[in-house]
Tab-separated table of C-alpha atoms and ligand atoms in Angstrom:
chain	number	residue	atom	x	y	z
A	1344	MET	CA	6.654	-15.571	2.315
A	1345	ILE	CA	6.163	-18.727	4.064
A	1346	VAL	CA	3.088	-20.247	5.450
A	1347	ARG	CA	3.347	-22.381	8.593
A	1348	ALA	CA	1.857	-23.490	11.696
A	1349	ALA	CA	1.470	-20.918	14.292
A	1350	THR	CA	3.495	-21.177	17.492
A	1351	LYS	CA	3.289	-19.777	20.660
A	1352	ASN	CA	5.991	-16.941	19.740
A	1353	ASP	CA	3.032	-15.494	17.393
A	1354	ILE	CA	0.400	-14.726	20.109
A	1355	ASP	CA	1.023	-11.062	19.837
A	1356	ALA	CA	1.193	-10.892	16.283
A	1357	ILE	CA	-1.920	-12.715	15.976
A	1358	LEU	CA	-3.618	-10.730	18.477
A	1359	LEU	CA	-2.670	-7.541	16.270
A	1360	LEU	CA	-4.135	-8.969	13.302
A	1361	LEU	CA	-7.458	-9.999	14.685
A	1362	TYR	CA	-7.631	-6.330	16.179
A	1363	GLU	CA	-7.289	-5.441	12.357
A	1364	LEU	CA	-10.106	-7.739	11.317
A	1365	GLY	CA	-12.054	-5.276	13.787
A	1366	ARG	CA	-12.306	-7.938	16.951
A	1367	PRO	CA	-12.573	-5.950	20.071
A	1368	LYS	CA	-9.190	-5.207	22.013
A	1369	PRO	CA	-9.606	-6.468	25.570
A	1370	ARG	CA	-9.960	-3.920	28.060
A	1371	THR	CA	-8.463	-5.620	31.015
A	1372	LYS	CA	-5.214	-7.677	31.501
A	1373	SER	CA	-7.179	-10.473	32.738
A	1374	LYS	CA	-9.207	-10.575	29.366
A	1375	LYS	CA	-6.078	-10.613	27.341
A	1376	THR	CA	-4.545	-13.411	29.013
A	1377	MET	CA	-7.704	-15.391	28.208
A	1378	PHE	CA	-7.869	-14.396	24.650
A	1379	GLU	CA	-4.181	-15.660	24.478
A	1380	LYS	CA	-4.941	-18.742	26.314
A	1381	GLN	CA	-7.665	-19.163	23.613
A	1382	ILE	CA	-5.047	-18.686	20.659
A	1383	LEU	CA	-2.901	-21.105	22.826
A	1384	GLN	CA	-5.586	-23.721	22.601
A	1385	TYR	CA	-6.043	-23.108	18.608
A	1386	ILE	CA	-2.209	-23.408	18.385
A	1387	LYS	CA	-1.905	-26.862	20.200
A	1388	GLU	CA	-5.046	-28.139	18.415
A	1389	LYS	CA	-3.104	-27.117	14.978
A	1390	GLN	CA	-5.962	-24.987	14.373
A	1391	LEU	CA	-3.899	-21.686	13.540
A	1392	VAL	CA	-1.462	-20.976	10.534
A	1393	VAL	CA	0.446	-17.656	9.588
A	1394	ALA	CA	1.871	-16.206	6.652
A	1395	GLN	CA	5.366	-14.800	7.711
A	1396	VAL	CA	7.213	-12.103	5.246
A	1397	ASN	CA	11.025	-11.503	6.467
A	1398	SER	CA	10.152	-13.223	10.099
A	1399	GLU	CA	7.199	-10.880	10.383
A	1400	VAL	CA	3.819	-12.550	10.854
A	1401	ILE	CA	1.298	-10.673	8.336
A	1402	GLY	CA	-1.263	-12.936	7.971
A	1403	VAL	CA	-3.463	-15.721	9.808
A	1404	ILE	CA	-6.048	-18.111	9.097
A	1405	SER	CA	-8.176	-20.154	11.729
A	1406	MET	CA	-9.789	-23.842	10.752
A	1407	ILE	CA	-11.780	-25.793	12.649
A	1408	LEU	CA	-13.031	-29.480	11.719
A	1409	THR	CA	-16.520	-30.295	12.588
A	1410	PRO	CA	-18.589	-33.403	12.171
A	1411	ARG	CA	-22.210	-32.750	10.992
A	1412	LEU	CA	-25.122	-34.413	11.577
A	1413	ASN	CA	-26.127	-35.380	7.859
A	1414	GLN	CA	-22.823	-35.802	6.834
A	1415	THR	CA	-20.117	-38.703	6.792
A	1416	ARG	CA	-17.337	-36.554	6.414
A	1417	LEU	CA	-16.222	-33.521	8.206
A	1418	GLU	CA	-16.932	-29.527	7.573
A	1419	MET	CA	-13.747	-27.454	7.647
A	1420	TYR	CA	-15.405	-24.041	9.091
A	1421	ILE	CA	-12.958	-20.870	8.849
A	1422	PRO	CA	-13.735	-18.568	11.692
A	1423	GLU	CA	-10.773	-16.203	10.852
A	1424	LEU	CA	-8.840	-14.892	8.022
A	1425	VAL	CA	-6.974	-11.581	7.768
A	1426	VAL	CA	-3.692	-10.490	5.915
A	1427	SER	CA	-2.460	-7.242	7.560
A	1428	ARG	CA	-3.092	-4.006	5.364
A	1429	THR	CA	0.325	-3.410	4.494
A	1430	HIS	CA	0.477	-6.671	2.558
A	1431	GLN	CA	-2.979	-7.152	1.163
A	1432	LYS	CA	-3.218	-8.101	-2.295
A	1433	MET	CA	0.174	-9.659	-3.034
A	1434	GLY	CA	-1.300	-13.348	-2.909
A	1435	ILE	CA	-1.161	-14.095	0.556
A	1436	GLY	CA	-4.834	-14.376	1.495
A	1437	LYS	CA	-4.724	-17.197	-1.390
A	1438	ALA	CA	-2.160	-18.818	0.125
A	1439	LEU	CA	-3.909	-19.113	3.407
A	1440	ILE	CA	-7.276	-20.541	1.825
A	1441	ASN	CA	-4.992	-22.807	-0.639
A	1442	HIS	CA	-3.180	-24.191	2.709
A	1443	ALA	CA	-6.879	-24.577	4.388
A	1444	MET	CA	-8.004	-26.378	1.028
A	1445	LEU	CA	-5.242	-28.830	1.040
A	1446	LEU	CA	-5.644	-29.467	4.631
A	1447	ALA	CA	-9.597	-29.984	3.893
A	1448	LYS	CA	-8.791	-32.281	1.237
A	1449	LYS	CA	-6.207	-34.373	3.247
A	1450	GLU	CA	-9.060	-34.488	5.980
A	1451	ASN	CA	-11.617	-35.720	3.888
A	1452	CYS	CA	-13.706	-32.781	4.141
A	1453	PHE	CA	-16.830	-32.451	2.157
A	1454	ARG	CA	-16.748	-28.592	2.090
A	1455	ILE	CA	-15.374	-25.252	3.585
A	1456	ARG	CA	-17.641	-22.718	4.922
A	1457	LEU	CA	-17.104	-19.189	6.221
A	1458	GLU	CA	-18.991	-16.280	7.523
A	1459	SER	CA	-18.323	-12.479	6.077
A	1460	GLY	CA	-20.007	-9.583	7.196
A	1461	HIS	CA	-22.366	-7.528	5.011
A	1462	ALA	CA	-19.866	-4.714	5.219
A	1463	ARG	CA	-16.765	-6.600	3.874
A	1464	LYS	CA	-17.431	-6.206	0.211
A	1465	GLU	CA	-13.767	-6.523	-0.955
A	1466	SER	CA	-13.663	-10.107	1.125
A	1467	HIS	CA	-16.714	-11.175	-0.349
A	1468	LYS	CA	-14.969	-10.124	-4.165
A	1469	PHE	CA	-11.910	-12.123	-2.743
A	1470	TYR	CA	-13.764	-15.387	-2.220
A	1471	SER	CA	-15.878	-15.408	-5.240
A	1472	HIS	CA	-12.802	-15.037	-7.078
A	1473	LEU	CA	-11.368	-18.251	-5.511
A	1474	GLY	CA	-14.351	-19.912	-5.897
A	1475	PHE	CA	-16.729	-19.639	-3.158
A	1476	ASP	CA	-20.302	-19.444	-3.658
A	1477	GLN	CA	-22.536	-17.435	-1.418
A	1478	TYR	CA	-25.286	-19.574	-0.111
A	1479	ALA	CA	-26.909	-18.472	2.865
A	1480	LYS	CA	-28.031	-15.816	5.218
A	1481	THR	CA	-26.267	-15.922	8.730
A	1482	PHE	CA	-28.502	-14.744	11.905
A	1483	LYS	CA	-27.207	-13.914	15.425
A	1484	LEU	CA	-28.764	-13.198	18.638
A	1485	ASP	CA	-26.474	-11.153	20.911
A	1486	LEU	CA	-26.627	-12.120	24.367
A	1487	GLU	CA	-26.284	-9.644	27.413
A	1488	LYS	CA	-23.246	-10.043	29.796
B	52	COA	C1	-9.574	-10.566	2.119
B	52	COA	C2	-8.328	-10.659	2.263
B	52	COA	C3	-7.995	-12.029	3.163
B	52	COA	C4	-7.882	-11.132	1.025
B	52	COA	O1	-6.511	-11.198	0.866
B	52	COA	P1	-5.258	-10.831	-0.027
B	52	COA	O2	-3.840	-11.279	0.526
B	52	COA	O3	-5.957	-9.185	0.162
B	52	COA	O4	-5.963	-11.410	-1.180
B	52	COA	P2	-4.708	-11.930	-2.741
B	52	COA	O5	-3.658	-10.944	-2.702
B	52	COA	O6	-4.397	-13.050	-1.826
B	52	COA	O7	-5.847	-12.645	-3.426
B	52	COA	C5	-5.874	-13.386	-4.134
B	52	COA	C6	-6.852	-13.355	-5.315
B	52	COA	O8	-8.053	-12.597	-5.042
B	52	COA	C7	-8.048	-11.450	-5.775
B	52	COA	N1	-8.946	-10.346	-4.817
B	52	COA	C8	-8.552	-9.891	-3.798
B	52	COA	N2	-9.359	-8.845	-3.398
B	52	COA	C9	-10.211	-8.336	-4.374
B	52	COA	C10	-11.060	-7.824	-4.329
B	52	COA	N3	-11.431	-6.762	-3.693
B	52	COA	N4	-11.637	-7.620	-5.583
B	52	COA	C11	-11.772	-9.029	-6.789
B	52	COA	N5	-10.614	-9.687	-6.843
B	52	COA	C12	-9.725	-9.622	-5.418
B	52	COA	C13	-6.664	-10.868	-6.190
B	52	COA	O9	-6.850	-10.161	-7.326
B	52	COA	C14	-6.062	-12.337	-6.622
B	52	COA	O10	-6.475	-12.738	-7.797
B	52	COA	P3	-5.218	-13.839	-8.610
B	52	COA	O11	-5.053	-14.945	-7.753
B	52	COA	O12	-6.146	-14.081	-9.613
B	52	COA	O13	-4.430	-12.900	-9.028
B	52	COA	C15	-7.589	-9.547	3.052
B	52	COA	O14	-7.562	-8.552	1.938
B	52	COA	C16	-8.077	-8.898	4.238
B	52	COA	O15	-7.627	-9.704	5.228
B	52	COA	N6	-8.773	-8.209	4.368
B	52	COA	C17	-9.486	-7.691	5.519
B	52	COA	C18	-9.772	-8.705	6.697
B	52	COA	C19	-11.071	-9.292	6.074
B	52	COA	O16	-12.147	-8.764	5.320
B	52	COA	N7	-11.115	-10.685	6.186
B	52	COA	C20	-11.994	-11.740	5.660
B	52	COA	C21	-13.231	-12.045	6.496
B	52	COA	S1	-14.406	-12.715	6.304
């Protein structure tokens, strides 16, 4: 297994992984093109890293570095982490988190933060096992299209 920066060639595989994560599939071609452009933007900003086994991309993590008003150091936010069902429980998620941790330390971040839906009980155990603390509730307000 290798962990490497995502490239343009990985876009289709990344989209499939995002669908596995439960992200909605685009209903129109123009929406799919928009998703692809967004992924490409993340790739350009070096915010996407993939895990690959035998030339197949089976995991992805996205990482955003953000300044916070009351901090002198950046925060790393992880919007997406997913390992394909066929390759879970093989150490791949941990390898991706380890990669994020190394980057966060290199960038002198003060912490790593992420959100995980109530239903994702197994991923909560995974994060706890890796040393993450649950410390907040997340609120959202869906807006009409
Ligand atoms: C959550 C997820 C990323 C974990 O990745 P993974 O590759 O399956 O996990 P790993 O094999 O790297 O596990 C790393 C460690 O966590 C432990 N772990 C993983 N899942 C666990 C669970 N459900 N309960 C307890 N421990 C768990 C492993 O035993 C392993 O421990 P070790 O390092 O001591 O051997 C992956 O299962 C996934 O993509 N799930 C579906 C999507 C999802 O929920 N993503 C998170 C969105 S917030």
